Coordinates of C-alpha atoms in Angstrom, one line a residue:
Chain S
M1 CA 31.8 -30.5 -22.6
T2 CA 32.7 -27.9 -20.0
T3 CA 33.8 -30.8 -17.6
V4 CA 36.5 -32.1 -20.3
K5 CA 37.7 -28.5 -20.2
Q6 CA 37.9 -28.0 -16.4
A7 CA 39.5 -31.0 -16.0
Q8 CA 42.3 -29.9 -18.2
A9 CA 42.3 -26.3 -17.0
G10 CA 42.9 -27.2 -13.6
P11 CA 41.7 -25.4 -10.4
A12 CA 40.8 -21.9 -11.7
M13 CA 38.1 -23.7 -14.0
T14 CA 36.7 -25.8 -11.1
Q15 CA 35.8 -22.8 -9.5
A16 CA 33.9 -21.6 -12.7
G17 CA 32.0 -24.9 -12.5
K18 CA 31.6 -24.3 -8.7
K19 CA 30.2 -20.7 -9.5
K20 CA 28.0 -21.7 -12.4
R21 CA 26.4 -25.2 -9.9
S22 CA 25.6 -22.3 -7.2
G23 CA 24.3 -20.2 -10.1
V24 CA 21.8 -22.8 -10.9
L25 CA 21.3 -23.5 -7.2
L26 CA 20.2 -19.9 -6.9
T27 CA 17.8 -19.7 -9.7
G28 CA 16.0 -22.8 -8.6
A29 CA 15.8 -21.2 -5.1
A30 CA 14.5 -17.9 -6.9
W31 CA 11.8 -20.2 -9.1
I32 CA 10.7 -22.3 -5.6
I33 CA 10.2 -19.1 -3.6
S34 CA 8.5 -17.4 -6.4
V35 CA 6.3 -20.6 -6.9
L36 CA 5.4 -20.8 -2.9
F37 CA 4.5 -17.4 -2.9
V38 CA 2.0 -17.4 -5.7
F39 CA 0.8 -20.8 -4.7
P40 CA -2.0 -19.7 -2.4
V41 CA -3.6 -17.4 -5.3
V42 CA -3.2 -20.4 -7.4
W43 CA -4.9 -22.6 -4.8
M44 CA -7.5 -20.2 -4.5
I45 CA -8.3 -20.3 -8.2
W46 CA -8.1 -23.7 -8.4
T47 CA -10.5 -24.3 -5.6
S48 CA -12.9 -21.8 -6.6
F49 CA -13.4 -24.4 -9.7
H50 CA -14.5 -27.2 -7.9
S51 CA -17.8 -28.2 -6.3
E52 CA -18.2 -27.5 -2.6
T53 CA -18.1 -31.2 -1.5
D54 CA -15.1 -31.7 -3.8
A55 CA -13.5 -28.1 -2.4
A56 CA -14.1 -29.3 1.6
T57 CA -11.9 -32.6 1.1
N58 CA -9.1 -33.2 3.7
P59 CA -6.6 -34.3 2.1
P60 CA -7.5 -32.2 -0.9
K61 CA -8.7 -34.2 -3.9
I62 CA -6.4 -32.3 -6.3
L63 CA -8.0 -33.5 -9.8
S64 CA -11.7 -33.3 -8.7
P65 CA -13.8 -32.6 -11.8
F66 CA -14.3 -28.8 -13.2
S67 CA -17.4 -27.0 -11.6
T68 CA -18.9 -23.4 -11.6
E69 CA -20.7 -24.3 -8.8
G70 CA -18.9 -21.6 -6.3
Y71 CA -19.2 -18.8 -9.2
S72 CA -23.1 -19.4 -9.5
A73 CA -23.4 -19.4 -5.7
F74 CA -21.3 -15.8 -5.8
F75 CA -23.2 -14.4 -8.7
G76 CA -26.5 -15.8 -7.2
S77 CA -25.9 -13.4 -4.3
N78 CA -26.5 -10.7 -6.2
P79 CA -22.6 -9.0 -5.9
W80 CA -23.4 -6.5 -8.9
P81 CA -24.6 -3.5 -7.1
P82 CA -21.4 -3.6 -4.4
I83 CA -18.9 -4.3 -7.6
L84 CA -20.2 -1.5 -9.6
N85 CA -20.1 0.9 -6.2
S86 CA -16.7 0.0 -6.0
L87 CA -16.2 0.9 -9.7
T88 CA -17.8 4.1 -9.6
A89 CA -16.1 5.1 -6.1
S90 CA -12.4 4.0 -7.7
V91 CA -13.0 5.3 -11.3
I92 CA -14.4 8.7 -10.2
S93 CA -11.9 9.4 -7.3
T94 CA -9.2 8.9 -9.7
V95 CA -10.4 11.0 -11.8
F96 CA -10.7 13.6 -9.3
V97 CA -7.5 12.9 -8.3
L98 CA -5.8 13.4 -12.1
C99 CA -7.7 16.9 -12.2
L100 CA -6.2 17.8 -9.1
A101 CA -2.7 16.5 -9.1
L102 CA -1.9 17.2 -12.4
P103 CA -1.6 21.3 -12.2
A104 CA -0.3 20.7 -8.5
A105 CA 2.3 18.8 -9.9
Y106 CA 3.0 21.2 -12.6
A107 CA 3.2 24.2 -9.7
L108 CA 5.8 22.0 -8.0
S109 CA 8.2 21.0 -10.8
I110 CA 8.5 22.8 -13.8
R111 CA 7.1 26.2 -12.7
P112 CA 7.9 26.0 -8.8
V113 CA 6.3 28.1 -6.2
K114 CA 8.3 29.5 -3.4
K115 CA 8.6 26.8 -0.8
W116 CA 7.6 24.0 -3.4
S117 CA 9.2 21.2 -1.2
D118 CA 7.3 22.1 1.9
V119 CA 4.3 21.7 0.2
L120 CA 5.5 18.8 -1.4
F121 CA 6.2 17.4 2.2
F122 CA 2.8 18.3 3.6
F123 CA 1.3 16.4 1.0
L124 CA 3.0 13.3 1.8
S125 CA 2.8 13.9 5.4
T126 CA -1.0 13.4 5.2
K127 CA -0.3 10.3 3.7
F128 CA 1.1 8.9 7.1
M129 CA -1.5 10.1 9.2
P130 CA -3.8 6.8 10.4
V131 CA -7.3 7.0 8.5
V132 CA -8.6 5.5 11.7
A133 CA -8.4 8.8 13.7
A134 CA -10.2 10.7 11.2
L135 CA -13.0 8.3 10.9
L136 CA -15.0 9.6 14.0
P137 CA -15.5 13.0 13.0
V138 CA -16.1 12.1 9.1
Y139 CA -18.8 10.0 10.2
L140 CA -20.3 12.5 12.8
F141 CA -20.1 15.2 10.3
A142 CA -21.6 12.4 7.6
E143 CA -24.3 11.9 9.9
K144 CA -25.2 15.4 10.4
I145 CA -25.4 16.3 6.8
K146 CA -27.3 13.1 5.7
F147 CA -24.4 12.0 3.6
L148 CA -23.9 8.3 5.2
D149 CA -24.4 5.2 2.5
N150 CA -23.6 7.8 -0.1
I151 CA -20.8 6.8 -2.6
W152 CA -19.9 10.4 -3.2
L153 CA -18.7 10.3 0.5
L154 CA -16.5 7.6 -0.5
I155 CA -15.1 9.2 -3.6
I156 CA -14.5 12.5 -1.4
L157 CA -12.3 10.4 1.1
Y158 CA -10.7 8.1 -1.5
T159 CA -9.5 11.2 -3.5
S160 CA -7.7 12.7 -0.7
M161 CA -6.4 9.1 0.3
N162 CA -4.7 8.9 -3.1
L163 CA -3.7 13.1 -4.1
P164 CA -0.6 12.8 -2.2
I165 CA 0.7 9.6 -4.0
A166 CA -0.6 11.2 -7.5
V167 CA 1.2 14.5 -6.8
W168 CA 4.5 12.9 -5.8
M169 CA 4.6 10.3 -8.6
L170 CA 3.4 12.9 -11.1
R171 CA 6.1 15.6 -9.7
S172 CA 8.9 12.7 -9.8
F173 CA 7.7 12.3 -13.6
L174 CA 8.0 15.8 -14.7
S175 CA 11.2 16.5 -12.9
E176 CA 12.5 14.4 -15.4
I177 CA 12.1 16.8 -18.0
P178 CA 15.3 18.5 -18.3
D179 CA 15.4 22.4 -17.7
E180 CA 17.6 22.9 -20.8
M181 CA 14.7 21.4 -22.9
L182 CA 11.9 23.7 -21.5
E183 CA 14.2 26.7 -21.9
A184 CA 14.9 26.0 -25.4
A185 CA 11.1 25.8 -26.1
Q186 CA 10.9 29.3 -24.7
V187 CA 13.6 30.7 -26.8
D188 CA 11.9 29.0 -29.9
G189 CA 8.9 31.2 -28.8
A190 CA 6.8 28.2 -27.7
G191 CA 3.7 28.9 -25.8
L192 CA 2.2 27.2 -23.3
V193 CA 0.1 25.1 -25.2
R194 CA 2.8 23.9 -27.6
T195 CA 5.0 23.4 -24.4
L196 CA 2.5 21.3 -22.8
R197 CA 1.6 19.3 -25.8
E198 CA 5.2 18.7 -27.3
I199 CA 7.3 18.7 -24.4
I200 CA 5.3 17.4 -21.4
A201 CA 2.5 15.5 -22.5
P202 CA 5.1 12.6 -23.7
V203 CA 6.7 12.5 -20.5
I204 CA 3.8 12.6 -18.3
M205 CA 1.4 10.1 -20.3
P206 CA 3.0 7.0 -18.8
G207 CA 2.7 8.7 -15.3
I208 CA -0.7 9.6 -15.7
A209 CA -1.5 6.1 -16.7
S210 CA 0.5 4.5 -13.7
A211 CA -0.7 6.9 -11.3
A212 CA -4.3 6.1 -12.3
L213 CA -3.9 2.6 -11.7
I214 CA -2.2 2.7 -8.4
C215 CA -5.0 5.0 -7.1
F216 CA -7.3 2.6 -8.6
I217 CA -5.7 -0.3 -6.7
F218 CA -5.9 1.7 -3.2
S219 CA -9.5 2.9 -3.6
W220 CA -10.5 -0.6 -4.8
N221 CA -9.0 -2.1 -1.9
E222 CA -10.2 0.3 0.9
L223 CA -12.0 -1.4 3.7
L224 CA -12.5 0.5 6.9
F225 CA -14.0 3.8 5.5
A226 CA -16.4 1.6 3.4
R227 CA -17.6 -0.6 6.4
V228 CA -18.2 2.0 8.6
L229 CA -19.8 4.8 6.2
T230 CA -21.9 2.8 4.0
G231 CA -25.0 0.7 4.3
T232 CA -26.8 -1.4 2.3
R233 CA -27.0 1.1 -0.8
A234 CA -23.1 2.0 -1.4
E235 CA -21.7 -1.0 0.0
T236 CA -18.4 -1.7 -1.8
A237 CA -17.0 -4.8 -2.8
P238 CA -14.6 -5.4 -0.1
V239 CA -17.6 -4.8 2.5
F240 CA -19.4 -7.4 0.5
L241 CA -16.5 -9.5 0.9
T242 CA -16.8 -9.4 4.6
G243 CA -20.2 -11.4 4.3
F244 CA -17.9 -14.1 4.3
V245 CA -16.0 -13.8 7.5
T246 CA -18.1 -16.4 9.3
S247 CA -18.0 -19.6 8.1
Q248 CA -21.4 -20.8 6.3
G249 CA -21.4 -24.7 6.0
L250 CA -20.0 -25.7 2.8
F251 CA -19.1 -22.5 1.1
L252 CA -15.1 -22.9 0.3
A253 CA -15.6 -22.6 -3.5
Q254 CA -18.1 -19.7 -3.4
V255 CA -15.1 -17.9 -0.8
C256 CA -12.8 -18.7 -3.3
A257 CA -14.7 -17.6 -6.4
A258 CA -15.8 -14.5 -5.0
S259 CA -12.0 -13.4 -3.9
F260 CA -10.8 -14.1 -7.0
V261 CA -13.6 -12.2 -8.7
V262 CA -13.2 -9.0 -6.8
S263 CA -9.5 -9.5 -7.2
L264 CA -9.5 -9.6 -10.9
P265 CA -9.5 -5.6 -11.5
V266 CA -6.5 -5.1 -9.0
L267 CA -4.4 -8.1 -10.6
A268 CA -5.2 -6.3 -14.2
A269 CA -4.4 -3.0 -12.9
G270 CA -1.3 -4.2 -11.2
F271 CA 0.0 -6.1 -13.9
A272 CA -0.6 -3.4 -16.3
A273 CA 1.5 -1.0 -13.9
Q274 CA 4.3 -3.4 -12.7
D275 CA 6.8 -1.5 -13.6
K276 CA 5.9 1.5 -12.4
L277 CA 4.4 -0.2 -9.1
V278 CA 7.6 0.7 -6.7
Q279 CA 7.5 4.3 -7.9
G280 CA 3.9 4.6 -6.9
L281 CA 4.1 2.7 -3.5
S282 CA 7.3 4.5 -2.8
M283 CA 5.3 7.9 -3.3
G284 CA 8.0 8.6 -6.5
A285 CA 11.1 8.4 -3.9
V286 CA 12.3 5.1 -5.7
R287 CA 12.4 4.8 -9.7
Chain M
M1 CA 15.1 30.9 -5.1
S2 CA 13.9 29.6 -8.4
A3 CA 11.2 32.1 -8.0
D4 CA 13.9 34.7 -7.4
T5 CA 15.9 33.6 -10.6
S6 CA 13.0 33.6 -12.7
A7 CA 11.9 37.1 -11.5
A8 CA 14.9 38.4 -12.7
A9 CA 14.7 36.5 -16.0
V10 CA 11.1 38.1 -16.6
T11 CA 12.9 41.8 -16.2
K12 CA 15.8 40.6 -18.4
D13 CA 13.4 39.3 -21.2
S14 CA 10.5 42.0 -21.3
G15 CA 13.7 44.6 -20.5
V16 CA 10.8 47.2 -18.6
D17 CA 11.5 49.3 -15.9
P18 CA 11.7 47.6 -12.4
D19 CA 8.7 49.2 -11.2
K20 CA 6.5 47.4 -13.7
S21 CA 8.5 44.4 -13.0
T22 CA 7.7 43.8 -9.1
S23 CA 3.8 43.7 -9.9
L24 CA 4.6 41.5 -12.9
A25 CA 6.4 39.0 -10.6
K26 CA 3.8 39.3 -8.1
A27 CA 1.1 38.5 -10.9
G28 CA 3.6 35.7 -12.2
A29 CA 3.8 34.0 -8.4
W30 CA -0.1 34.0 -8.1
A31 CA 0.1 32.7 -11.8
R32 CA 2.4 30.1 -10.2
R33 CA 0.3 29.0 -7.3
A34 CA -3.0 28.9 -8.9
P35 CA -2.7 25.3 -10.3
L36 CA -1.4 24.3 -6.6
L37 CA -4.5 25.7 -4.8
P38 CA -7.2 23.5 -5.4
A39 CA -5.3 20.4 -4.4
L40 CA -3.8 22.1 -1.2
I41 CA -7.4 23.6 -0.1
F42 CA -8.7 20.3 -0.8
M43 CA -6.6 18.3 1.2
I44 CA -6.5 20.9 4.0
V45 CA -10.0 20.7 4.2
V46 CA -10.6 16.8 3.8
T47 CA -7.8 15.8 6.0
Q48 CA -6.9 18.2 8.5
L49 CA -10.1 19.4 9.6
P50 CA -11.1 15.9 10.7
F51 CA -8.0 15.4 12.7
V52 CA -8.5 18.8 14.5
A53 CA -12.1 17.6 15.5
T54 CA -10.5 14.3 16.9
I55 CA -8.5 16.3 19.1
V56 CA -11.6 18.2 20.3
I57 CA -13.7 15.4 20.9
S58 CA -10.9 13.7 22.7
F59 CA -11.3 15.8 25.5
M60 CA -15.1 15.3 25.5
N61 CA -17.5 12.7 27.8
W62 CA -19.3 11.7 24.6
N63 CA -21.0 8.7 24.6
A64 CA -23.6 8.2 21.8
Y65 CA -26.1 6.2 24.1
Y66 CA -26.1 9.1 26.7
P67 CA -26.9 12.3 24.3
K68 CA -27.7 14.6 27.2
D69 CA -24.1 13.9 29.2
R70 CA -21.7 15.8 26.6
S71 CA -19.1 17.4 28.6
F72 CA -15.7 18.5 28.9
A73 CA -13.7 15.9 30.4
G74 CA -10.3 17.0 30.5
L75 CA -7.6 14.4 30.3
D76 CA -10.0 11.4 31.2
N77 CA -10.3 9.8 28.1
F78 CA -6.6 9.6 27.9
K79 CA -6.4 7.9 31.2
T80 CA -9.1 5.5 30.2
V81 CA -7.0 4.5 27.3
L82 CA -4.2 4.0 29.2
T83 CA -5.2 2.0 31.9
D84 CA -8.0 0.1 29.9
V85 CA -6.7 -3.6 29.9
N86 CA -8.1 -3.8 26.2
A87 CA -6.4 -0.6 25.2
R88 CA -3.3 -1.5 26.6
E89 CA -3.3 -4.7 25.2
A90 CA -4.5 -3.1 21.7
I91 CA -1.2 -1.2 22.0
I92 CA 1.1 -4.0 22.6
V93 CA -0.6 -5.8 19.7
T94 CA -0.1 -2.7 17.4
V95 CA 3.4 -3.0 18.1
L96 CA 4.0 -6.6 18.0
L97 CA 2.1 -7.0 14.9
T98 CA 4.1 -3.8 13.1
V99 CA 7.4 -5.1 14.2
G100 CA 7.1 -8.8 13.2
V101 CA 5.6 -8.4 10.1
V102 CA 7.9 -5.5 9.3
L103 CA 11.3 -7.2 10.3
I104 CA 9.9 -10.5 8.7
S105 CA 9.0 -9.4 5.4
L106 CA 11.9 -7.2 5.1
V107 CA 14.5 -10.2 5.6
L108 CA 12.5 -12.3 3.0
G109 CA 12.0 -9.3 0.7
L110 CA 15.9 -8.9 0.7
A111 CA 17.0 -12.1 0.3
I112 CA 14.3 -12.6 -2.3
A113 CA 15.5 -9.3 -4.2
L114 CA 19.0 -10.7 -4.2
L115 CA 17.9 -13.4 -5.8
L116 CA 15.7 -11.9 -8.6
D117 CA 18.8 -9.1 -9.1
R118 CA 20.9 -12.3 -10.4
K119 CA 20.2 -12.7 -14.3
F120 CA 18.5 -15.8 -15.3
K121 CA 16.1 -16.9 -17.8
G122 CA 12.4 -15.9 -17.2
R123 CA 13.4 -13.5 -14.3
S124 CA 10.5 -11.3 -15.1
V125 CA 8.1 -13.9 -14.7
A126 CA 9.5 -15.0 -11.4
R127 CA 9.4 -11.5 -10.3
T128 CA 5.2 -11.2 -11.8
L129 CA 4.4 -14.3 -9.6
M130 CA 6.3 -12.9 -6.5
I131 CA 4.2 -9.8 -6.6
T132 CA 0.9 -11.5 -7.1
P133 CA 0.3 -11.8 -3.4
F134 CA 0.3 -8.2 -3.1
L135 CA -2.1 -7.8 -6.1
I136 CA -5.0 -9.7 -4.0
V137 CA -7.8 -7.2 -2.5
P138 CA -7.0 -7.3 1.2
V139 CA -10.1 -8.8 2.8
A140 CA -9.8 -11.4 -0.2
A141 CA -6.5 -12.3 0.9
A142 CA -7.3 -12.5 4.5
L143 CA -10.2 -14.6 3.5
L144 CA -8.4 -17.1 1.6
W145 CA -5.7 -17.7 4.7
K146 CA -8.6 -17.9 7.0
H147 CA -10.9 -20.4 5.1
A148 CA -8.7 -22.0 2.0
L149 CA -5.3 -22.4 4.3
Y150 CA -5.8 -22.3 7.9
N151 CA -9.1 -23.8 8.6
A152 CA -8.8 -26.9 10.8
Q153 CA -11.2 -29.1 9.0
Y154 CA -10.8 -28.4 5.1
G155 CA -8.0 -26.0 5.1
L156 CA -4.6 -26.5 2.7
F157 CA -2.2 -26.7 5.6
N158 CA -4.1 -29.7 7.1
G159 CA -4.9 -31.1 4.2
V160 CA -0.9 -31.1 3.4
L161 CA -0.3 -32.9 6.7
K162 CA -2.4 -35.4 6.1
F163 CA -1.5 -36.0 2.6
V164 CA 2.3 -36.4 3.7
F165 CA 1.8 -38.2 7.2
G166 CA -1.3 -40.3 6.5
D167 CA -4.7 -40.2 8.7
S168 CA -3.1 -40.0 11.8
A169 CA -1.2 -36.7 11.1
P170 CA -1.6 -33.7 13.4
Q171 CA -4.6 -31.3 12.8
P172 CA -3.8 -28.1 14.4
D173 CA -6.4 -25.3 14.4
W174 CA -4.2 -22.9 13.0
I175 CA -5.7 -19.6 14.3
S176 CA -7.2 -20.6 17.6
D177 CA -4.0 -22.1 18.5
H178 CA -1.7 -19.1 17.5
P179 CA -4.1 -16.2 16.5
L180 CA -1.7 -13.3 16.0
I181 CA 1.1 -15.4 14.5
A182 CA -1.6 -16.6 11.8
V183 CA -2.6 -13.0 11.5
M184 CA 0.9 -12.1 11.1
F185 CA 1.8 -14.7 8.4
S186 CA -0.9 -13.7 6.3
L187 CA 0.3 -10.2 6.2
V188 CA 3.9 -11.1 5.9
W189 CA 2.8 -12.8 2.7
Q190 CA 1.2 -9.8 1.2
W191 CA 4.1 -7.7 2.3
T192 CA 6.9 -9.3 1.1
P193 CA 6.5 -8.5 -2.0
F194 CA 6.3 -5.0 -1.4
M195 CA 9.5 -4.8 0.3
M196 CA 11.0 -7.0 -2.6
L197 CA 10.1 -4.6 -4.9
I198 CA 11.6 -1.4 -3.3
L199 CA 14.8 -3.5 -2.6
L200 CA 15.3 -4.8 -5.9
A201 CA 14.7 -1.4 -7.3
G202 CA 17.7 -0.4 -5.0
L203 CA 19.9 -3.3 -5.9
Q204 CA 19.1 -2.3 -9.6
S205 CA 20.4 1.2 -8.9
R206 CA 24.0 0.0 -7.8
P207 CA 26.9 1.3 -9.9
M208 CA 27.9 -1.9 -11.4
D209 CA 30.9 -0.7 -12.7
V210 CA 32.3 -0.1 -9.4
V211 CA 31.3 -3.6 -8.2
E212 CA 33.0 -5.1 -11.3
A213 CA 35.8 -3.2 -10.4
A214 CA 35.9 -4.4 -6.8
R215 CA 35.5 -8.0 -8.2
I216 CA 38.6 -7.5 -10.6
D217 CA 40.4 -6.8 -7.6
G218 CA 39.7 -10.1 -5.9
A219 CA 36.9 -8.8 -3.4
S220 CA 34.7 -12.0 -2.6
G221 CA 30.9 -11.9 -3.0
W222 CA 30.5 -11.7 0.7
Q223 CA 32.7 -8.6 0.9
I224 CA 31.2 -7.2 -1.9
F225 CA 27.4 -7.6 -0.4
T226 CA 28.7 -6.5 3.2
N227 CA 30.8 -3.4 2.0
M228 CA 29.0 -2.0 -1.0
T229 CA 25.5 -3.4 -1.4
L230 CA 24.2 -3.2 1.9
P231 CA 25.5 0.7 2.3
H232 CA 23.8 1.2 -0.7
L233 CA 20.5 -0.5 0.2
R234 CA 20.4 1.1 3.5
Q235 CA 18.2 3.9 2.5
Y236 CA 16.0 1.8 0.5
I237 CA 15.8 -0.7 3.8
E238 CA 14.8 2.3 5.8
L239 CA 12.3 3.3 3.5
S240 CA 10.7 -0.1 2.6
G241 CA 10.6 -0.9 6.4
L242 CA 9.1 2.7 7.4
L243 CA 6.8 2.8 4.5
G244 CA 5.8 -0.8 5.4
A245 CA 5.4 -0.2 9.3
I246 CA 3.0 2.8 8.2
Y247 CA 0.7 0.6 6.6
I248 CA 0.8 -2.0 8.9
V249 CA 0.2 0.2 12.2
Q250 CA -3.1 1.2 10.5
N251 CA -4.3 -2.5 9.2
F252 CA -7.7 -3.2 9.8
D253 CA -8.6 -5.9 6.9
A254 CA -6.7 -8.7 8.2
V255 CA -7.4 -8.3 11.9
F256 CA -11.2 -7.8 11.0
T257 CA -11.3 -10.8 8.9
I258 CA -9.2 -13.3 10.3
T259 CA -10.0 -13.0 14.2
S260 CA -12.5 -10.3 14.0
G261 CA -10.2 -8.7 17.0
G262 CA -10.5 -11.9 18.9
L263 CA -8.5 -14.2 20.6
G264 CA -6.2 -11.2 21.8
T265 CA -5.3 -9.8 18.5
A266 CA -7.0 -6.6 18.5
N267 CA -4.8 -3.6 17.5
L268 CA -5.6 -0.1 18.1
P269 CA -7.2 0.3 14.6
Y270 CA -9.5 -2.3 15.5
Y271 CA -9.8 -1.1 19.1
I272 CA -10.9 2.1 17.9
Y273 CA -13.6 0.8 15.2
Q274 CA -15.0 -1.1 18.0
T275 CA -15.2 1.5 20.4
F276 CA -16.7 3.9 18.3
Y277 CA -18.9 1.5 16.2
S278 CA -20.1 -1.2 18.7
A279 CA -19.6 1.0 22.1
H280 CA -20.6 4.2 20.4
D281 CA -17.5 5.9 23.0
Y282 CA -16.8 8.9 21.1
G283 CA -14.4 10.4 23.5
T284 CA -12.7 7.6 24.2
A285 CA -12.3 6.4 20.8
S286 CA -10.7 10.1 19.6
A287 CA -8.5 9.8 22.7
A288 CA -7.1 6.1 21.2
G289 CA -7.1 7.9 17.7
V290 CA -5.1 10.4 19.1
I291 CA -2.5 8.3 20.3
V292 CA -2.4 6.6 17.3
V293 CA -1.4 9.7 15.2
I294 CA 1.0 10.5 18.0
G295 CA 2.7 6.6 17.6
T296 CA 2.5 7.3 13.7
I297 CA 3.9 10.9 14.1
I298 CA 7.1 9.3 15.5
I299 CA 7.5 6.7 12.9
A300 CA 6.4 9.4 10.2
T301 CA 9.5 11.6 11.1
F302 CA 12.0 9.0 10.6
A303 CA 10.3 8.0 7.3
L304 CA 10.1 11.7 6.1
R305 CA 13.5 12.1 6.8
T306 CA 14.7 8.9 4.6
V307 CA 12.5 10.3 1.9
L308 CA 14.1 13.6 2.2
S309 CA 17.7 12.3 1.9
L310 CA 16.4 9.8 -1.2
F311 CA 14.8 13.1 -2.5
R312 CA 18.2 15.2 -1.8
E313 CA 20.0 12.7 -3.7
E314 CA 17.7 12.9 -6.9
S315 CA 17.7 16.5 -7.1
R316 CA 21.5 16.8 -6.7

């Protein structure tokens, strides 16, 4: 029907038709690129459900029978202690981060201290320091006080790694509360507790949730500290994965299964925090 | 400044004599600082003290294999790092890797952000698919590229080549042939979504009424892009590029997993890891660490300035 209209309306409408066609092309391009980007992940999951012999074929047998060989090999290699260690380190450090960051963010936005922006930028600058430069002294110190291969060491380090992100994020949420609202509450004679509960809590809750998810992701992913500072007892899931760095015969399905299982918590947290991911990654600079 | 105004407010509210109000203001200032202190002290102890220690150790002869030879070394460690072939190569690799990954993922990220900024059916699904690579644990992503994609015998790339061109298809060994590019592409795959997310947020913060007005005035799509969109995006491009650079300078996971630092892909973090973890040369490792810190400070200064300008704009 549109073509008939175009023919009647002349050049102006043809342009509209062109625009529509290029729109379809651009939408197509958007889909193709998105699918290309996600494809390696799909391939990883797909391969993980094939038997080792089918996974290692070339050219690939796409429609090989379903098999959980890779998963039983992975779970047979006792991955639970590292996964539990990762969970412990990520969850506890995230709780610590929130306990420290919430009051700090409050002191930097609602009732700001003097020179509050200097403090804020101090937090940010620590995030820019390469961790690798702090690795050696931390190692030596931990060695001296017999703290190596201890999950609490990672918890402390992950807390410091994520604290600046959380302070910046929570502050950017808190700064969305208009001053007039706080003043009005004060005029009404609302105490600190009531102000916190009725004005600040509703604004900060989504902020806390997304800051927590992002801190969780970063702690879960961390490799360098965990690799150097832990041994057999406190080993985390990424360190466990480094066991797959060198090829060991037919093991592709197992590698894919392991990579997928270890990435699952991050995928879940990331999709849950999707809308706030930008804010967290840019330290609250971008909303 | 805000503290002064509220001190004035306290005086006005309570209506007490000025003497009492200054002590009140003082107590108030401490009450304000108190919630900040735990976080601040924690950060100073955990992040700043180790750096001081690194600087101290970088001026020392200290190898764990020769514990008795610990002594002051002056600038020797820095000389070692800057003249050591491996260290110099690590510096070059770090620069190449960082610049390469940041530039490629910025350009790709910008193109994809522009595509996803248009309204179409299922746009949010496409966006979710796009960010998935960023949500794979870095070690897992590197393993995926190393074994499932690059592998010469059973990797997907060679599999596709064989599938398309038959049995006589070329079967390159991607990692041995182009080790640095292999590492780079796995990182581009993970970091493009990051760039895209920040740039997309920038695109969506454009004042659309102005763009609409320009369009009605007859501005072409390209004119709108170069004269309005790009200038608006400048800060976002800078921010995503600099934040990306800060993370990629520090990259360890991909280099460690894909090539184990071999084949000329060892970057500075890997070099430091090795000098300290395998060679136990603490002095040299610390000197390299100090060099990385100096390099990062240069990038970070620009990054902080960009964040500061975005920050000012927001608080205006």
